[in-house]
CSV table of C-alpha atoms (C1' of nucleotides) in Angstrom, one decimal:
chain,number,residue,atom,x,y,z
A,1,UNK,CA,9.0,1.6,13.1
A,2,UNK,CA,9.2,-1.6,11.0
A,3,UNK,CA,12.5,-2.2,9.4
A,4,UNK,CA,10.8,-2.7,6.0
A,5,UNK,CA,7.8,-1.3,4.4
A,6,UNK,CA,6.3,-1.4,1.0
A,7,UNK,CA,8.2,0.5,-1.7
A,8,UNK,CA,6.8,3.8,-2.9
A,9,UNK,CA,3.6,3.4,-4.8
A,10,UNK,CA,3.3,-0.3,-3.8
A,11,UNK,CA,0.9,-1.5,-1.2
A,12,UNK,CA,-0.4,-4.5,0.6
A,13,UNK,CA,-4.0,-5.3,0.2
A,14,UNK,CA,-5.2,-7.1,3.3
A,15,UNK,CA,-8.2,-9.2,4.0
A,16,UNK,CA,-11.0,-8.7,3.5
A,17,UNK,CA,-10.2,-6.1,0.9
A,18,UNK,CA,-8.0,-8.4,-1.2
A,19,UNK,CA,-11.0,-10.8,-1.3
A,20,UNK,CA,-13.1,-8.0,-2.6
A,21,UNK,CA,-10.7,-7.4,-5.4
A,22,UNK,CA,-10.9,-11.1,-6.2
A,23,UNK,CA,-14.7,-10.9,-6.2
A,24,UNK,CA,-14.6,-8.0,-8.5
A,25,UNK,CA,-12.5,-9.9,-11.0
A,26,UNK,CA,-14.9,-12.8,-10.7
A,27,UNK,CA,-17.8,-10.6,-11.6
A,28,UNK,CA,-15.9,-9.3,-14.6
A,29,UNK,CA,-14.9,-12.8,-15.7
A,30,UNK,CA,-18.5,-14.0,-15.4
A,31,UNK,CA,-19.7,-11.2,-17.7
A,32,UNK,CA,-17.1,-11.6,-20.4
A,33,UNK,CA,-16.9,-15.4,-20.3
A,34,UNK,CA,-20.7,-15.4,-20.9
A,35,UNK,CA,-20.0,-13.4,-24.0
A,36,UNK,CA,-17.5,-15.9,-25.4
A,37,UNK,CA,-14.2,-14.4,-24.1
A,38,UNK,CA,-11.5,-16.7,-22.9
A,39,UNK,CA,-8.9,-15.9,-20.3
A,40,UNK,CA,-5.5,-14.9,-21.5
A,41,UNK,CA,-2.5,-14.9,-19.3
A,42,UNK,CA,0.6,-13.1,-20.5
A,43,UNK,CA,4.0,-12.6,-18.7
A,44,UNK,CA,4.5,-9.7,-16.4
A,45,UNK,CA,7.8,-9.3,-18.1
A,46,UNK,CA,8.2,-8.7,-21.8
A,47,UNK,CA,10.9,-7.6,-24.2
A,48,UNK,CA,11.1,-3.8,-23.9
A,49,UNK,CA,10.4,-3.5,-27.6
A,50,UNK,CA,6.9,-4.9,-27.2
A,51,UNK,CA,5.9,-1.8,-25.2
A,52,UNK,CA,7.7,0.8,-27.2
A,53,UNK,CA,4.9,0.3,-29.8
A,54,UNK,CA,2.6,2.0,-27.3
A,55,UNK,CA,4.2,5.2,-28.4
A,56,UNK,CA,7.7,6.7,-28.2
A,57,UNK,CA,6.4,10.1,-27.5
A,58,UNK,CA,4.3,9.0,-24.6
A,59,UNK,CA,5.6,9.2,-21.0
A,60,UNK,CA,4.4,5.7,-20.5
A,61,UNK,CA,7.3,4.6,-22.6
A,62,UNK,CA,9.8,7.4,-22.3
A,63,UNK,CA,9.9,7.7,-18.5
A,64,UNK,CA,7.4,5.6,-16.7
A,65,UNK,CA,8.5,2.1,-17.8
A,66,UNK,CA,9.8,-0.2,-15.2
A,67,UNK,CA,12.6,-1.6,-17.4
A,68,UNK,CA,15.9,-3.2,-16.7
A,69,UNK,CA,18.5,-5.5,-18.3
A,70,UNK,CA,18.3,-9.1,-17.1
A,71,UNK,CA,21.1,-11.6,-16.5
A,72,UNK,CA,20.9,-12.6,-20.2
A,73,UNK,CA,21.6,-9.0,-21.2
A,74,UNK,CA,18.1,-8.6,-22.5
A,75,UNK,CA,16.3,-5.3,-22.2
A,76,UNK,CA,13.0,-6.2,-20.6
A,77,UNK,CA,10.2,-4.3,-18.8
A,78,UNK,CA,7.4,-5.0,-16.4
A,79,UNK,CA,4.3,-4.6,-18.4
A,80,UNK,CA,2.6,-1.2,-18.2
A,81,UNK,CA,-0.5,-2.6,-19.8
A,82,UNK,CA,-1.7,-5.8,-21.5
A,83,UNK,CA,-2.9,-4.7,-24.9
A,84,UNK,CA,0.5,-4.8,-26.5
A,85,UNK,CA,1.2,-8.2,-24.9
A,86,UNK,CA,-2.0,-9.6,-26.2
A,87,UNK,CA,-1.1,-8.5,-29.7
A,88,UNK,CA,2.3,-9.9,-29.4
A,89,UNK,CA,0.8,-13.2,-28.3
A,90,UNK,CA,-1.5,-13.1,-31.3
A,91,UNK,CA,1.3,-12.5,-33.6
A,92,UNK,CA,3.3,-15.2,-32.0
A,93,UNK,CA,0.7,-18.0,-31.8
A,94,UNK,CA,-1.6,-17.0,-34.7
A,95,UNK,CA,-4.9,-18.2,-33.2
A,96,UNK,CA,-7.8,-18.3,-35.6
A,97,UNK,CA,-9.7,-15.0,-35.5
A,98,UNK,CA,-11.8,-13.7,-34.1
A,99,UNK,CA,-9.8,-14.0,-31.0
A,100,UNK,CA,-11.8,-12.8,-28.0
A,101,UNK,CA,-9.8,-12.8,-24.8
A,102,UNK,CA,-9.9,-11.2,-21.4
A,103,UNK,CA,-7.4,-10.7,-18.6
A,104,UNK,CA,-6.8,-9.5,-15.1
A,105,UNK,CA,-3.7,-8.8,-13.2
A,106,UNK,CA,-1.1,-6.3,-12.2
A,107,UNK,CA,0.7,-3.7,-14.4
A,108,UNK,CA,3.5,-1.4,-13.5
A,109,UNK,CA,4.3,2.2,-14.1
A,110,UNK,CA,7.1,4.1,-12.5
A,111,UNK,CA,5.3,7.3,-11.6
A,112,UNK,CA,4.6,9.3,-8.5
A,113,UNK,CA,1.8,7.6,-6.6
A,114,UNK,CA,-1.5,9.1,-5.5
A,115,UNK,CA,-4.7,7.7,-4.1
A,116,UNK,CA,-6.1,5.3,-6.8
A,117,UNK,CA,-2.9,5.6,-8.7
A,118,UNK,CA,-0.2,3.1,-7.8
A,119,UNK,CA,3.0,1.9,-9.4
A,120,UNK,CA,1.6,-1.6,-9.3
A,121,UNK,CA,-2.0,-1.4,-10.4
A,122,UNK,CA,-4.6,-3.9,-11.2
A,123,UNK,CA,-6.5,-3.9,-14.5
A,124,UNK,CA,-9.2,-6.1,-16.0
A,125,UNK,CA,-9.8,-5.9,-19.7
A,126,UNK,CA,-10.7,-7.6,-23.0
A,127,UNK,CA,-9.2,-7.6,-26.4
A,128,UNK,CA,-10.7,-8.8,-29.7
A,129,UNK,CA,-8.4,-9.4,-32.7
A,130,UNK,CA,-9.5,-10.0,-36.2
A,131,UNK,CA,-12.8,-8.2,-36.5
A,132,UNK,CA,-13.5,-4.9,-38.3
A,133,UNK,CA,-17.2,-4.7,-37.6
A,134,UNK,CA,-18.3,-1.6,-35.6
A,135,UNK,CA,-20.8,-3.8,-33.9
A,136,UNK,CA,-17.9,-5.4,-32.1
A,137,UNK,CA,-16.9,-2.0,-30.8
A,138,UNK,CA,-20.4,-1.7,-29.4
A,139,UNK,CA,-20.2,-5.2,-27.8
A,140,UNK,CA,-16.9,-4.4,-26.2
A,141,UNK,CA,-18.2,-1.1,-24.8
A,142,UNK,CA,-21.4,-2.7,-23.6
A,143,UNK,CA,-19.4,-5.4,-21.7
A,144,UNK,CA,-17.6,-2.7,-19.7
A,145,UNK,CA,-20.9,-0.9,-19.2
A,146,UNK,CA,-22.5,-4.1,-17.9
A,147,UNK,CA,-19.6,-4.7,-15.6
A,148,UNK,CA,-19.9,-1.3,-13.9
A,149,UNK,CA,-23.7,-1.9,-13.6
A,150,UNK,CA,-23.1,-5.4,-12.1
A,151,UNK,CA,-21.0,-3.8,-9.4
A,152,UNK,CA,-23.8,-1.5,-8.6
A,153,UNK,CA,-22.1,1.7,-9.8
A,154,UNK,CA,-24.5,4.3,-11.1
A,155,UNK,CA,-22.3,7.4,-11.5
A,156,UNK,CA,-20.2,6.3,-14.5
A,157,UNK,CA,-20.1,8.4,-17.7
A,158,UNK,CA,-19.2,6.9,-21.0
A,159,UNK,CA,-17.4,9.2,-23.4
A,160,UNK,CA,-16.8,8.2,-27.0
A,161,UNK,CA,-15.0,9.6,-29.9
A,162,UNK,CA,-13.3,8.5,-33.2
A,163,UNK,CA,-9.8,9.4,-34.2
A,164,UNK,CA,-10.6,8.5,-37.8
A,165,UNK,CA,-8.4,6.5,-40.1
A,166,UNK,CA,-4.6,7.1,-39.8
A,167,UNK,CA,-4.7,9.4,-42.7
A,168,UNK,CA,-7.6,11.4,-41.1
A,169,UNK,CA,-5.7,11.5,-37.9
A,170,UNK,CA,-2.6,12.7,-39.7
A,171,UNK,CA,-4.5,15.5,-41.4
A,172,UNK,CA,-6.1,16.5,-38.2
A,173,UNK,CA,-2.8,16.5,-36.3
A,174,UNK,CA,-1.4,18.8,-39.0
A,175,UNK,CA,-4.4,21.1,-38.7
A,176,UNK,CA,-4.1,21.2,-34.9
A,177,UNK,CA,-0.4,22.0,-35.2
A,178,UNK,CA,-1.1,24.8,-37.4
A,179,UNK,CA,-3.9,26.2,-35.2
A,180,UNK,CA,-2.0,26.0,-32.0
A,181,UNK,CA,1.2,27.3,-33.5
A,182,UNK,CA,-0.7,30.3,-34.9
A,183,UNK,CA,-1.9,30.9,-31.3
A,184,UNK,CA,1.6,31.6,-30.3
A,185,UNK,CA,2.1,32.7,-26.7
A,186,UNK,CA,-1.6,32.4,-26.0
A,187,UNK,CA,-0.8,28.7,-25.5
A,188,UNK,CA,0.9,27.8,-22.2
A,189,UNK,CA,4.6,27.0,-22.4
A,190,UNK,CA,4.0,23.4,-21.3
A,191,UNK,CA,1.4,22.9,-24.0
A,192,UNK,CA,3.8,24.4,-26.6
A,193,UNK,CA,6.2,21.7,-25.7
A,194,UNK,CA,3.5,19.0,-25.9
A,195,UNK,CA,2.6,20.4,-29.3
A,196,UNK,CA,6.0,19.4,-30.6
A,197,UNK,CA,6.0,15.8,-29.3
A,198,UNK,CA,2.4,14.9,-29.4
A,199,UNK,CA,0.0,17.5,-30.7
A,200,UNK,CA,-3.2,15.6,-29.9
A,201,UNK,CA,-2.4,15.6,-26.3
A,202,UNK,CA,-2.6,19.4,-26.2
A,203,UNK,CA,-6.3,18.9,-26.2
A,204,UNK,CA,-5.9,17.1,-22.9
A,205,UNK,CA,-4.3,20.0,-21.2
A,206,UNK,CA,-6.0,21.0,-17.9
A,207,UNK,CA,-4.2,24.3,-17.7
A,208,UNK,CA,-6.9,27.0,-17.3
A,209,UNK,CA,-5.2,29.4,-19.7
A,210,UNK,CA,-5.4,26.8,-22.5
A,211,UNK,CA,-9.1,26.1,-22.1
A,212,UNK,CA,-10.6,28.7,-24.4
A,213,UNK,CA,-8.0,28.0,-27.1
A,214,UNK,CA,-8.8,24.3,-26.9
A,215,UNK,CA,-12.5,24.9,-27.0
A,216,UNK,CA,-12.1,26.7,-30.3
A,217,UNK,CA,-9.7,24.2,-31.8
A,218,UNK,CA,-10.5,22.3,-35.0
A,219,UNK,CA,-12.7,19.2,-34.4
A,220,UNK,CA,-11.6,15.8,-35.5
A,221,UNK,CA,-15.1,15.2,-36.7
A,222,UNK,CA,-14.5,17.4,-39.7
A,223,UNK,CA,-11.6,15.2,-40.9
A,224,UNK,CA,-13.1,11.7,-41.1
A,225,UNK,CA,-13.2,10.1,-44.5
A,226,UNK,CA,-16.3,8.1,-45.5
A,227,UNK,CA,-15.2,4.9,-44.0
A,228,UNK,CA,-14.3,6.3,-40.6
A,229,UNK,CA,-17.4,8.4,-40.5
A,230,UNK,CA,-19.6,5.4,-41.3
A,231,UNK,CA,-17.8,3.2,-38.7
A,232,UNK,CA,-18.3,5.8,-36.0
A,233,UNK,CA,-21.9,6.4,-36.9
A,234,UNK,CA,-22.5,2.6,-36.7
A,235,UNK,CA,-20.9,2.5,-33.2
A,236,UNK,CA,-23.2,5.3,-32.0
A,237,UNK,CA,-26.2,3.7,-33.6
A,238,UNK,CA,-25.4,0.4,-31.9
A,239,UNK,CA,-25.1,2.0,-28.5
A,240,UNK,CA,-28.4,3.8,-29.0
A,241,UNK,CA,-30.0,0.5,-30.0
A,242,UNK,CA,-29.1,-1.2,-26.8
A,243,UNK,CA,-29.7,1.7,-24.6
A,244,UNK,CA,-26.2,2.4,-23.4
A,245,UNK,CA,-26.0,6.1,-22.6
A,246,UNK,CA,-22.9,8.0,-23.9
A,247,UNK,CA,-21.6,11.3,-24.8
A,248,UNK,CA,-19.6,12.1,-28.0
A,249,UNK,CA,-16.6,14.2,-27.1
A,250,UNK,CA,-14.6,15.2,-30.1
A,251,UNK,CA,-11.8,16.5,-27.9
A,252,UNK,CA,-11.3,13.1,-26.2
A,253,UNK,CA,-7.9,11.8,-27.1
A,254,UNK,CA,-6.2,9.0,-25.5
A,255,UNK,CA,-2.6,8.8,-24.6
A,256,UNK,CA,-1.5,5.7,-26.4
A,257,UNK,CA,-0.2,6.0,-30.0
A,258,UNK,CA,-1.8,2.9,-31.3
A,259,UNK,CA,-5.4,4.0,-31.2
A,260,UNK,CA,-7.4,4.3,-34.5
A,261,UNK,CA,-11.0,5.1,-35.1
A,262,UNK,CA,-13.2,4.4,-32.0
A,263,UNK,CA,-11.9,5.4,-28.6
A,264,UNK,CA,-13.9,5.6,-25.4
A,265,UNK,CA,-13.4,6.3,-21.7
A,266,UNK,CA,-15.4,5.7,-18.6
A,267,UNK,CA,-15.3,8.5,-16.0
A,268,UNK,CA,-16.3,8.2,-12.4
A,269,UNK,CA,-18.8,10.8,-11.4
A,270,UNK,CA,-17.9,10.7,-7.7
A,271,UNK,CA,-14.3,11.7,-8.1
A,272,UNK,CA,-13.6,15.2,-7.3
A,273,UNK,CA,-10.2,15.2,-8.9
A,274,UNK,CA,-8.4,15.1,-12.2
A,275,UNK,CA,-7.9,11.4,-11.7
A,276,UNK,CA,-11.5,10.5,-12.8
A,277,UNK,CA,-10.9,8.0,-15.5
A,278,UNK,CA,-12.0,4.5,-14.4
A,279,UNK,CA,-11.1,2.8,-17.7
A,280,UNK,CA,-11.0,3.2,-21.4
A,281,UNK,CA,-10.1,1.6,-24.7
A,282,UNK,CA,-10.6,1.7,-28.3
A,283,UNK,CA,-9.5,0.3,-31.7
A,284,UNK,CA,-5.8,-0.4,-32.4
A,285,UNK,CA,-6.0,-1.8,-35.9
A,286,UNK,CA,-2.3,-1.5,-36.7
A,287,UNK,CA,-0.8,-2.9,-33.5
A,288,UNK,CA,-0.5,-6.6,-34.4
A,289,UNK,CA,1.2,-5.7,-37.6
A,290,UNK,CA,3.6,-3.4,-35.8
A,291,UNK,CA,4.6,-6.3,-33.6
A,292,UNK,CA,5.4,-8.5,-36.6
A,293,UNK,CA,2.0,-10.1,-37.2
A,294,UNK,CA,-0.4,-10.0,-40.0
A,295,UNK,CA,-2.5,-6.9,-40.5
A,296,UNK,CA,-5.2,-7.4,-38.0
A,297,UNK,CA,-7.9,-5.1,-36.6
A,298,UNK,CA,-8.2,-5.0,-32.9
A,299,UNK,CA,-10.4,-3.4,-30.2
A,300,UNK,CA,-10.4,-3.6,-26.5
A,301,UNK,CA,-10.4,-1.9,-23.2
A,302,UNK,CA,-8.7,-1.9,-19.8
A,303,UNK,CA,-10.4,-0.9,-16.6
A,304,UNK,CA,-8.5,0.2,-13.5
A,305,UNK,CA,-9.5,-2.0,-10.6
A,306,UNK,CA,-8.1,0.3,-8.0
A,307,UNK,CA,-10.1,3.3,-9.0
A,308,UNK,CA,-13.1,1.2,-9.6
A,309,UNK,CA,-13.0,0.0,-6.1
A,310,UNK,CA,-12.7,3.6,-4.9
A,311,UNK,CA,-15.7,4.4,-6.9
A,312,UNK,CA,-17.6,1.6,-5.3
A,313,UNK,CA,-16.6,3.0,-1.9
A,314,UNK,CA,-17.9,6.4,-2.8
A,315,UNK,CA,-21.2,5.0,-4.0
A,316,UNK,CA,-21.4,2.5,-1.1
A,317,UNK,CA,-21.7,-0.5,-3.3
A,318,UNK,CA,-19.9,-3.8,-3.7
A,319,UNK,CA,-18.7,-4.0,-0.2
A,320,UNK,CA,-16.2,-6.7,0.9
A,321,UNK,CA,-18.1,-9.8,2.0
A,322,UNK,CA,-16.0,-12.4,3.8
A,323,UNK,CA,-17.0,-16.0,3.6
A,324,UNK,CA,-19.9,-16.9,5.9
A,325,UNK,CA,-18.8,-19.7,8.2
A,326,UNK,CA,-21.3,-22.4,9.1
A,327,UNK,CA,-19.9,-23.1,12.5
A,328,UNK,CA,-17.2,-22.2,15.0
A,329,UNK,CA,-16.1,-25.0,17.3
A,330,UNK,CA,-15.6,-24.2,20.9
A,331,UNK,CA,-13.6,-26.8,22.8
A,332,UNK,CA,-13.1,-26.2,26.5
A,333,UNK,CA,-11.6,-29.6,27.2
A,334,UNK,CA,-8.2,-29.8,25.5
A,335,UNK,CA,-8.6,-28.7,21.9
A,336,UNK,CA,-8.4,-32.1,20.4
A,337,UNK,CA,-12.2,-32.4,20.2
A,338,UNK,CA,-12.1,-29.3,18.1
A,339,UNK,CA,-9.5,-30.8,16.0
A,340,UNK,CA,-11.6,-33.9,15.3
A,341,UNK,CA,-14.8,-31.9,14.8
A,342,UNK,CA,-13.4,-29.3,12.4
A,343,UNK,CA,-11.8,-32.0,10.4
A,344,UNK,CA,-14.9,-34.0,10.2
A,345,UNK,CA,-17.2,-31.0,9.4
A,346,UNK,CA,-14.8,-29.6,6.8
A,347,UNK,CA,-14.7,-33.0,5.1
A,348,UNK,CA,-18.5,-32.9,5.1
A,349,UNK,CA,-18.2,-29.7,3.1
A,350,UNK,CA,-19.0,-27.2,5.8
A,351,UNK,CA,-17.1,-24.0,6.5
A,352,UNK,CA,-15.7,-24.2,10.0
A,353,UNK,CA,-13.2,-22.5,12.2
A,354,UNK,CA,-12.1,-22.9,15.8
A,355,UNK,CA,-9.9,-21.4,18.5
A,356,UNK,CA,-6.5,-22.4,19.6
A,357,UNK,CA,-4.2,-21.9,22.6
A,358,UNK,CA,-6.7,-23.4,25.1
A,359,UNK,CA,-8.5,-20.1,25.6
A,360,UNK,CA,-11.3,-19.7,28.1
A,361,UNK,CA,-14.8,-20.4,27.0
A,362,UNK,CA,-15.7,-16.8,27.2
A,363,UNK,CA,-12.8,-15.9,24.9
A,364,UNK,CA,-13.7,-18.7,22.5
A,365,UNK,CA,-17.3,-17.5,22.4
A,366,UNK,CA,-16.0,-14.0,21.6
A,367,UNK,CA,-14.0,-15.4,18.7
A,368,UNK,CA,-17.0,-17.4,17.5
A,369,UNK,CA,-19.1,-14.2,17.5
A,370,UNK,CA,-16.4,-12.3,15.7
A,371,UNK,CA,-16.0,-15.0,13.1
A,372,UNK,CA,-19.5,-14.3,11.9
A,373,UNK,CA,-20.3,-18.0,12.0
A,374,UNK,CA,-23.9,-19.1,12.1
A,375,UNK,CA,-23.4,-21.5,14.9
A,376,UNK,CA,-21.2,-22.3,17.8
A,377,UNK,CA,-20.5,-26.0,18.4
A,378,UNK,CA,-19.6,-26.3,22.0
A,379,UNK,CA,-17.8,-29.3,23.6
A,380,UNK,CA,-17.1,-29.5,27.3
A,381,UNK,CA,-16.5,-32.4,29.7
A,382,UNK,CA,-20.3,-33.1,30.0
A,383,UNK,CA,-20.6,-33.4,26.2
A,384,UNK,CA,-17.6,-35.7,26.0
A,385,UNK,CA,-19.1,-37.9,28.7
A,386,UNK,CA,-22.5,-38.1,26.9
A,387,UNK,CA,-21.1,-38.2,23.4
A,388,UNK,CA,-23.0,-35.0,22.4
A,389,UNK,CA,-22.2,-31.4,21.5
A,390,UNK,CA,-24.1,-28.2,22.1
A,391,UNK,CA,-25.3,-26.5,19.0
A,392,UNK,CA,-25.9,-22.8,19.6
A,393,UNK,CA,-27.2,-20.5,16.9
A,394,UNK,CA,-25.3,-17.2,17.1
A,395,UNK,CA,-27.9,-15.1,15.4
A,396,UNK,CA,-30.8,-16.0,17.7
A,397,UNK,CA,-32.5,-19.2,18.6
A,398,UNK,CA,-32.3,-21.8,21.3
A,399,UNK,CA,-29.2,-23.8,22.0
A,400,UNK,CA,-29.8,-27.6,21.9
A,401,UNK,CA,-28.0,-30.8,22.6
A,402,UNK,CA,-27.1,-32.8,19.6
A,403,UNK,CA,-25.7,-36.4,19.5
A,404,UNK,CA,-22.1,-36.2,18.4
A,405,UNK,CA,-22.7,-38.3,15.4
A,406,UNK,CA,-25.5,-36.1,14.1
A,407,UNK,CA,-23.8,-32.7,14.2
A,408,UNK,CA,-22.8,-32.6,10.6
A,409,UNK,CA,-26.2,-33.5,9.4
A,410,UNK,CA,-27.8,-31.0,11.8
A,411,UNK,CA,-25.5,-28.2,10.7
A,412,UNK,CA,-26.1,-28.9,7.1
A,413,UNK,CA,-29.8,-28.9,7.7
A,414,UNK,CA,-29.9,-25.6,9.5
A,415,UNK,CA,-27.5,-24.1,6.9
A,416,UNK,CA,-29.6,-25.0,4.0
A,417,UNK,CA,-32.8,-23.9,5.5
B,1,G,C1',10.1,14.0,-12.1
B,2,U,C1',8.2,19.3,-10.0
B,3,G,C1',5.5,21.9,-6.2
B,4,G,C1',2.4,22.0,-1.7
B,5,U,C1',0.9,19.6,2.7
B,6,C,C1',0.9,16.1,6.5
B,7,A,C1',3.3,12.1,9.8
B,8,U,C1',1.4,11.3,17.8
B,9,A,C1',-0.9,3.8,20.8
B,10,G,C1',-3.1,-1.5,16.0
B,11,C,C1',-7.2,2.4,14.1
B,12,U,C1',-9.4,7.7,14.4
B,13,C,C1',-7.6,11.8,16.8
B,14,A,C1',-6.3,15.4,21.5
B,15,A,C1',-2.0,17.8,23.9
B,16,U,C1',-2.6,26.2,26.2
B,17,A,C1',2.6,31.0,24.1
B,18,G,C1',8.4,25.1,23.5
B,19,G,C1',7.9,22.6,30.2
B,20,U,C1',8.7,15.5,31.1
B,21,A,C1',2.1,12.3,26.0
B,22,G,C1',-4.1,11.6,26.6
B,23,A,C1',-9.1,9.8,24.8
B,24,G,C1',-12.4,6.8,22.0
B,25,C,C1',-12.4,2.3,19.3
B,26,A,C1',-9.8,-2.3,19.0
B,27,C,C1',-7.3,-6.1,21.8
B,28,C,C1',-6.5,-8.9,26.6
B,29,A,C1',-8.4,-10.3,31.7
B,30,G,C1',-12.1,-10.2,35.4
B,31,G,C1',-17.6,-9.2,36.9
B,32,U,C1',-18.1,-15.4,42.5
B,33,U,C1',-15.3,-21.1,38.4
B,34,G,C1',-19.4,-24.1,31.1
B,35,U,C1',-21.7,-19.3,26.6
B,36,G,C1',-20.6,-14.4,22.5
B,37,A,C1',-22.6,-9.6,20.3
B,38,U,C1',-24.9,-5.0,25.5
B,39,C,C1',-23.0,-3.1,30.3
B,40,C,C1',-19.2,-2.4,34.5
B,41,U,C1',-14.0,-2.7,36.2
B,42,G,C1',-9.0,-3.3,35.2
B,43,G,C1',-4.9,-4.2,31.9
B,44,C,C1',-1.6,-4.2,27.6
B,45,G,C1',0.0,-0.6,24.4
B,46,G,C1',3.9,5.2,22.0
B,47,U,C1',12.5,6.6,22.7
B,48,U,C1',5.5,11.5,19.2
B,49,G,C1',8.0,8.0,11.1
B,50,G,C1',13.8,8.1,11.2
B,51,G,C1',18.4,11.2,11.9
B,52,G,C1',20.7,15.7,13.3
B,53,G,C1',20.5,20.7,15.4
B,54,U,C1',18.7,25.1,18.6
B,55,U,C1',17.3,25.3,23.9
B,56,C,C1',17.9,24.5,30.9
B,57,A,C1',13.7,22.0,28.4
B,58,A,C1',11.0,20.0,21.6
B,59,G,C1',5.3,16.1,19.8
B,60,U,C1',5.6,21.5,19.6
B,61,C,C1',11.3,25.6,16.3
B,62,C,C1',15.3,24.6,12.2
B,63,C,C1',17.8,21.1,8.6
B,64,C,C1',18.1,16.4,6.3
B,65,U,C1',15.6,11.8,5.3
B,66,U,C1',11.5,8.2,4.6
B,67,G,C1',6.4,7.7,3.6
B,68,G,C1',1.2,9.3,2.8
B,69,C,C1',-2.0,12.8,0.5
B,70,C,C1',-3.1,16.8,-3.1
B,71,A,C1',-1.9,19.4,-7.5
B,72,C,C1',1.2,19.4,-11.9
B,73,C,C1',3.5,16.3,-15.6
B,74,C,C1',1.2,12.1,-17.6
B,75,C,C1',-2.3,8.5,-17.6
B,76,A,C1',-6.7,3.7,-16.6
RNA sequence: GUGGUCAUAGCUCAAUAGGUAGAGCACCAGGUUGUGAUCCUGGCGGUUGGGGGUUCAAGUCCCCUUGGCCACCCCA
């Protein structure tokens, strides 16, 4: 048993899996950069207060924050998400809107881990600040949609809803409170507690005894004012126009307090568990202001990379693909010829590996095979004497003798063909 | 944080009612001295997650502990 192992909920991601994560982020970056989004890097550690705006009543803040007091006696926290940081950055630097940014990186939540749910988890996401247009909501949703499609995922469901304007939401919350309170003991004890702290979240209860009550609960759709109603209608019409399939779910609420109007969530169809959300987002028009900036509309999403990768596994898409090597140098003389050859070939722009420790030819050939290189470049006493190398294709084809000076050119030729 | 469940070689798993731990894969080395992916042979490899207890004897029973998984809480 090793003396040390990863902390609970933390994990190592080994090659080639870590490379796969990297590639996934690259796919995401390509899509959003092509749409005019620029990368934003914010600190992993922020003032605790930045994240409190996510919602005092949410567990994310009340009990799952990785917070501590630093040596300067500042109350800080590891970020549980990036949206609040992005808004803080906007308020601090005041870039000219519209400000379209994307990010990727780790976030932290101190909660009990499960598969696809770690204390340190990766997210990719976008945020746009300074635009009220519902067509932007559509663009943002479409980017996430295209991302899943680019990975090859097919079983992803898009759920959308609107929480209305703050006043609508307040009236709805009041109505919900009244409705569930009237239900009395018919509502589970746990949900009755939730009703006090965060009434909207009662709709998210998965307790069987609550389901019929939830189904008959008032619908947010009946509380929109004209503006919110028009905004949401425009979002739906936009999605229709570009052929992004979605389902309107009036009972969809999201956990964070800052959401206003449009909210959406992507669910993985292959997950046979409650942990089926791949990502989600929405509008958070008041957040920048809450963080001390000017009143600024905002919309964005965050997608969980860990679960997305699991979804890819389930659907058998986006497999890890290690770098294809051009050649593997086998030196059965003393290893120094491999040193010279790998250096020369790498300088020539080729991807090349070799063996060490003076292993037998058979062992080196096994390594060459395992490396998945296209060719083995073999150097033995005979080759040294004649200033040549053996070039052996590892995926079929005849081995041939190549003058030492031509190996780079030969390799490049067979690589490009 | 609560509950359930599991934990044996690097990996996937075996081991009758408690009786001194096995296989496959992987890895390494050979198969008449320069060539891999197949095949054959051999080898390395575990104080059965850790600690304590019951017993003549524990991988197998009990307690504690650590971690995974599942559900809940909550959330991406």
